[in-house]
Short mmCIF file of C-alpha atoms in Angstrom, two decimals:
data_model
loop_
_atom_site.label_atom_id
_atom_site.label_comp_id
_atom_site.label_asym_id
_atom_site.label_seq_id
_atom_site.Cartn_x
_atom_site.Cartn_y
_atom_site.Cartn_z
CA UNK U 1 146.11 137.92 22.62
CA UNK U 2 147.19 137.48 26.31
CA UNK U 3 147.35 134.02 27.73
CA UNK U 4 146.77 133.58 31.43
CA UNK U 5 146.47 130.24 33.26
CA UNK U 6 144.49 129.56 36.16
CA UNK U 7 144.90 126.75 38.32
CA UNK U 8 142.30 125.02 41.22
CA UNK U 9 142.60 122.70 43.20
CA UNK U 10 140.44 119.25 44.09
CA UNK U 11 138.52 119.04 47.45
CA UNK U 12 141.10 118.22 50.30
CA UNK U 13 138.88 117.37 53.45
CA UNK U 14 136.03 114.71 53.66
CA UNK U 15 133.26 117.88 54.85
CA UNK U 16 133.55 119.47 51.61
CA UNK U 17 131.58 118.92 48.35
CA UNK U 18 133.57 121.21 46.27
CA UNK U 19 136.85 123.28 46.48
CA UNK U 20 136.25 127.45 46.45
CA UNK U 21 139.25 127.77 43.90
CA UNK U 22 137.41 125.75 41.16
CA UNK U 23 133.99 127.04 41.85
CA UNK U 24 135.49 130.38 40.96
CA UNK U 25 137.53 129.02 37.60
CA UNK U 26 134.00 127.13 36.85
CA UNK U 27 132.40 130.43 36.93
CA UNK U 28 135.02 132.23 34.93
CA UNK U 29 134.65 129.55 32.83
CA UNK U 30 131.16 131.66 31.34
CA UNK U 31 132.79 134.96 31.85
CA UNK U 32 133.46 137.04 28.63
CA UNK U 33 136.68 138.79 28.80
CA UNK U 34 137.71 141.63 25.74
CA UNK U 35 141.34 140.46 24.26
CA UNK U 36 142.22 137.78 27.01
CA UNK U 37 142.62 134.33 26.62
CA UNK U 38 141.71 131.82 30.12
CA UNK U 39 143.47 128.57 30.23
CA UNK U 40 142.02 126.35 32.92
CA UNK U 41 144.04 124.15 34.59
CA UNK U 42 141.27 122.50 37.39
CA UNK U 43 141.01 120.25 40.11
CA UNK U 44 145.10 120.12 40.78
CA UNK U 45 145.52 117.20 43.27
CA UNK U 46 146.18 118.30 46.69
CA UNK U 47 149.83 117.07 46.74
CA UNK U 48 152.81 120.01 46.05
CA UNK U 49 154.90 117.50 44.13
CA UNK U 50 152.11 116.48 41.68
CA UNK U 51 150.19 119.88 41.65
CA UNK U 52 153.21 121.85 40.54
CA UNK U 53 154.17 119.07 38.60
CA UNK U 54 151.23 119.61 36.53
CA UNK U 55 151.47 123.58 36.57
CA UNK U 56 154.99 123.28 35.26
CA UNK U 57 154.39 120.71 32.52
CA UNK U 58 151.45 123.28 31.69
CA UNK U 59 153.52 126.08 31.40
CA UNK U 60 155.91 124.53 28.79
CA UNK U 61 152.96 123.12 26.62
CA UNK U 62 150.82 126.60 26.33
CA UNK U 63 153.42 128.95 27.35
CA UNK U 64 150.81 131.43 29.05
CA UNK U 65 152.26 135.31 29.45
CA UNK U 66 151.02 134.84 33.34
CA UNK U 67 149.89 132.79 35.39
CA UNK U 68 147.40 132.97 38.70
CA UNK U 69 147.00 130.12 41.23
CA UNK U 70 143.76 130.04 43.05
CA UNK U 71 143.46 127.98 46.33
CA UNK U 72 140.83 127.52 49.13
CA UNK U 73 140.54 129.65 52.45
CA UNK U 74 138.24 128.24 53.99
CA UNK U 75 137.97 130.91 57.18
CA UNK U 76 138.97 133.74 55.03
CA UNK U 77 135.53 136.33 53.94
CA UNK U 78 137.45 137.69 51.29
CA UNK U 79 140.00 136.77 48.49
CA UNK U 80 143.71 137.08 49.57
CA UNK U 81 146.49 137.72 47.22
CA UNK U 82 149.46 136.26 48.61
CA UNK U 83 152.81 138.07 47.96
CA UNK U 84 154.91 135.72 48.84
CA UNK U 85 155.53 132.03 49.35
CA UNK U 86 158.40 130.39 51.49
CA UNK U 87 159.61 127.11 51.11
CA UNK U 88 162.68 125.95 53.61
CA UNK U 89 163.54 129.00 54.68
CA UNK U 90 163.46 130.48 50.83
CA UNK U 91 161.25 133.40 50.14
CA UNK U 92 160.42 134.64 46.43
CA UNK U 93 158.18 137.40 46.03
CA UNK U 94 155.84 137.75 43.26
CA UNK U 95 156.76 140.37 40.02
CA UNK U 96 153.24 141.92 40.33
CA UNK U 97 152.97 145.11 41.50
CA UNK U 98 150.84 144.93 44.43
CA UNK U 99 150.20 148.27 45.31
CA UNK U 100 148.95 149.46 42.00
CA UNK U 101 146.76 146.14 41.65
CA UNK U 102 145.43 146.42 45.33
CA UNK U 103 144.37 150.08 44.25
CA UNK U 104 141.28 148.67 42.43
CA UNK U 105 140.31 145.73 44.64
CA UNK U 106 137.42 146.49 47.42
CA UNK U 107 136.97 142.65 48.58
CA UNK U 108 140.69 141.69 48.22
CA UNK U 109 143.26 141.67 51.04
CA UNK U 110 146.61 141.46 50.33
CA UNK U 111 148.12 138.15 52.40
CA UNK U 112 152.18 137.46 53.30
CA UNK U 113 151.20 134.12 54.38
CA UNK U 114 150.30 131.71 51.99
CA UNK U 115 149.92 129.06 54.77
CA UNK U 116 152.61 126.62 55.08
CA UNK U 117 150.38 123.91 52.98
CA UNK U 118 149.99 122.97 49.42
CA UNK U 119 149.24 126.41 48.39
CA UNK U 120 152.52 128.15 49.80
CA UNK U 121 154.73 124.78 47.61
CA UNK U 122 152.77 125.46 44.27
CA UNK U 123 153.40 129.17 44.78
CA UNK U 124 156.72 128.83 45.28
CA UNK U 125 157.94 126.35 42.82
CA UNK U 126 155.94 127.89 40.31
CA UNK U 127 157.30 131.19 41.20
CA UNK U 128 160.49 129.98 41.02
CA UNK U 129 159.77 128.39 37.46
CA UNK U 130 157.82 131.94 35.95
CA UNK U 131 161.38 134.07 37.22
CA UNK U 132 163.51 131.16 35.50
CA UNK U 133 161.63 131.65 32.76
CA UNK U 134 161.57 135.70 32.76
CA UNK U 135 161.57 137.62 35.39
CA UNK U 136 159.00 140.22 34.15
CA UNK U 137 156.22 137.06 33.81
CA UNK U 138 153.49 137.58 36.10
CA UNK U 139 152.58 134.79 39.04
CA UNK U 140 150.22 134.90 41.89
CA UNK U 141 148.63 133.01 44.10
CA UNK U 142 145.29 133.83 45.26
CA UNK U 143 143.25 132.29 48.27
CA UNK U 144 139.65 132.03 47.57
CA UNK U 145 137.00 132.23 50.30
CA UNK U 146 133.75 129.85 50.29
CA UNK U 147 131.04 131.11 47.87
CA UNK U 148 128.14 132.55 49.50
CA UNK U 149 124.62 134.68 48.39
CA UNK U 150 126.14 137.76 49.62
CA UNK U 151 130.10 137.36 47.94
CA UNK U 152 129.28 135.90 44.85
CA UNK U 153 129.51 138.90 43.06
CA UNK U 154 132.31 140.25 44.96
CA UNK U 155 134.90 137.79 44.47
CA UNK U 156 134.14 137.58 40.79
CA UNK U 157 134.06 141.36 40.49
CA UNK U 158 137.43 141.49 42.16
CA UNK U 159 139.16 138.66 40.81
CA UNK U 160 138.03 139.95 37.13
CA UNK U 161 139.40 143.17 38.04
CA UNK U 162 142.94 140.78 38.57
CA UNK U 163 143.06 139.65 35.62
CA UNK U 164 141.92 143.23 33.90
CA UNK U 165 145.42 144.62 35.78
CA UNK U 166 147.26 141.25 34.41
CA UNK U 167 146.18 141.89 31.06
CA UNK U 168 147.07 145.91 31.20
CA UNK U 169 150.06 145.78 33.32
CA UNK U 170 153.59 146.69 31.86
CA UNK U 171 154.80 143.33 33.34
CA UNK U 172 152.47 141.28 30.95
CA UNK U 173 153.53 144.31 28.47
CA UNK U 174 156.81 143.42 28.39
CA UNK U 175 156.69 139.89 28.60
CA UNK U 176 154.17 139.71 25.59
CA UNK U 177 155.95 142.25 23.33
#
């Protein structure tokens, strides 16, 4: 069975009791998905050293045939999937193909800006890592907007979707086979 880590990270500013990227790998946490197996790695500190640190050391111990990054957008309305992350003047670009993914998302927006924070440095070392390791292993990075009444079911619906098209896509295919 397909293994797919998730990452979150911890709160990062004093105004906020919770960070969107774990709410959303809390409630996945209850989700029921057919022939998929969800490793949770939560609450990554807000540091790119230590979080991708932790993602890497991660990756070695469970070996997971993809892996998605979740982090916070606070001003965003819907979930971004970032394409891309930069780091000193290096670009990688995720394996995933985007078009065919974006095909079945209605509340997703694909991003080439992972913002110049935390979130851009995990993407791109662990980026760098997945390729190093094979480069048909699946990576993203996806932004999470805060939770409300109306986008609940939304941003699950999508992001389930995400991992539906990791689980069936030939990239996972091949790396699993």
């Amino acid at each position: 069975m397909p293994k797919i880590l998730l990452t979150s990270f911890q709160p990062w500013l004093s105004h906020h009791c919770s960070n969107s990227s774990d709410d959303l790998l809390e409630k996945l946490e209850n989700q029921q998905l057919n022939d998929l197996s969800l490793l949770f790695l939560r609450q990554l500190p807000v540091n790119i050293s230590q979080a991708h640190q932790r993602v890497l050391v991660a990756l070695e111990c469970h070996q997971p045939h993809g892996v998605i990054c979740c982090g916070m957008a606070e001003k965003r309305t819907h979930l971004s999937i970032e394409s891309c992350a930069i780091w000193e003047s290096k670009k990688v670009q995720t394996s995933v193909n985007l078009s065919q993914l974006m095909l079945s998302l209605c509340h997703t927006h694909l991003s080439h800006d992972a913002g110049k924070f935390v979130c851009e440095g995990l993407y791109y070392h662990v980026l760098k890592y997945c390729q190093s390791l094979s480069p048909s292993l699946p990576c993203l990075f996806v932004h999470v907007p805060l939770f409300t009444p109306s986008n609940t079911s939304q941003i699950l619906g999508d992001f389930c979707l995400i991992l539906e098209h990791f689980k069936a896509s030939q990239c996972l295919k091949d790396y699993f086979a």
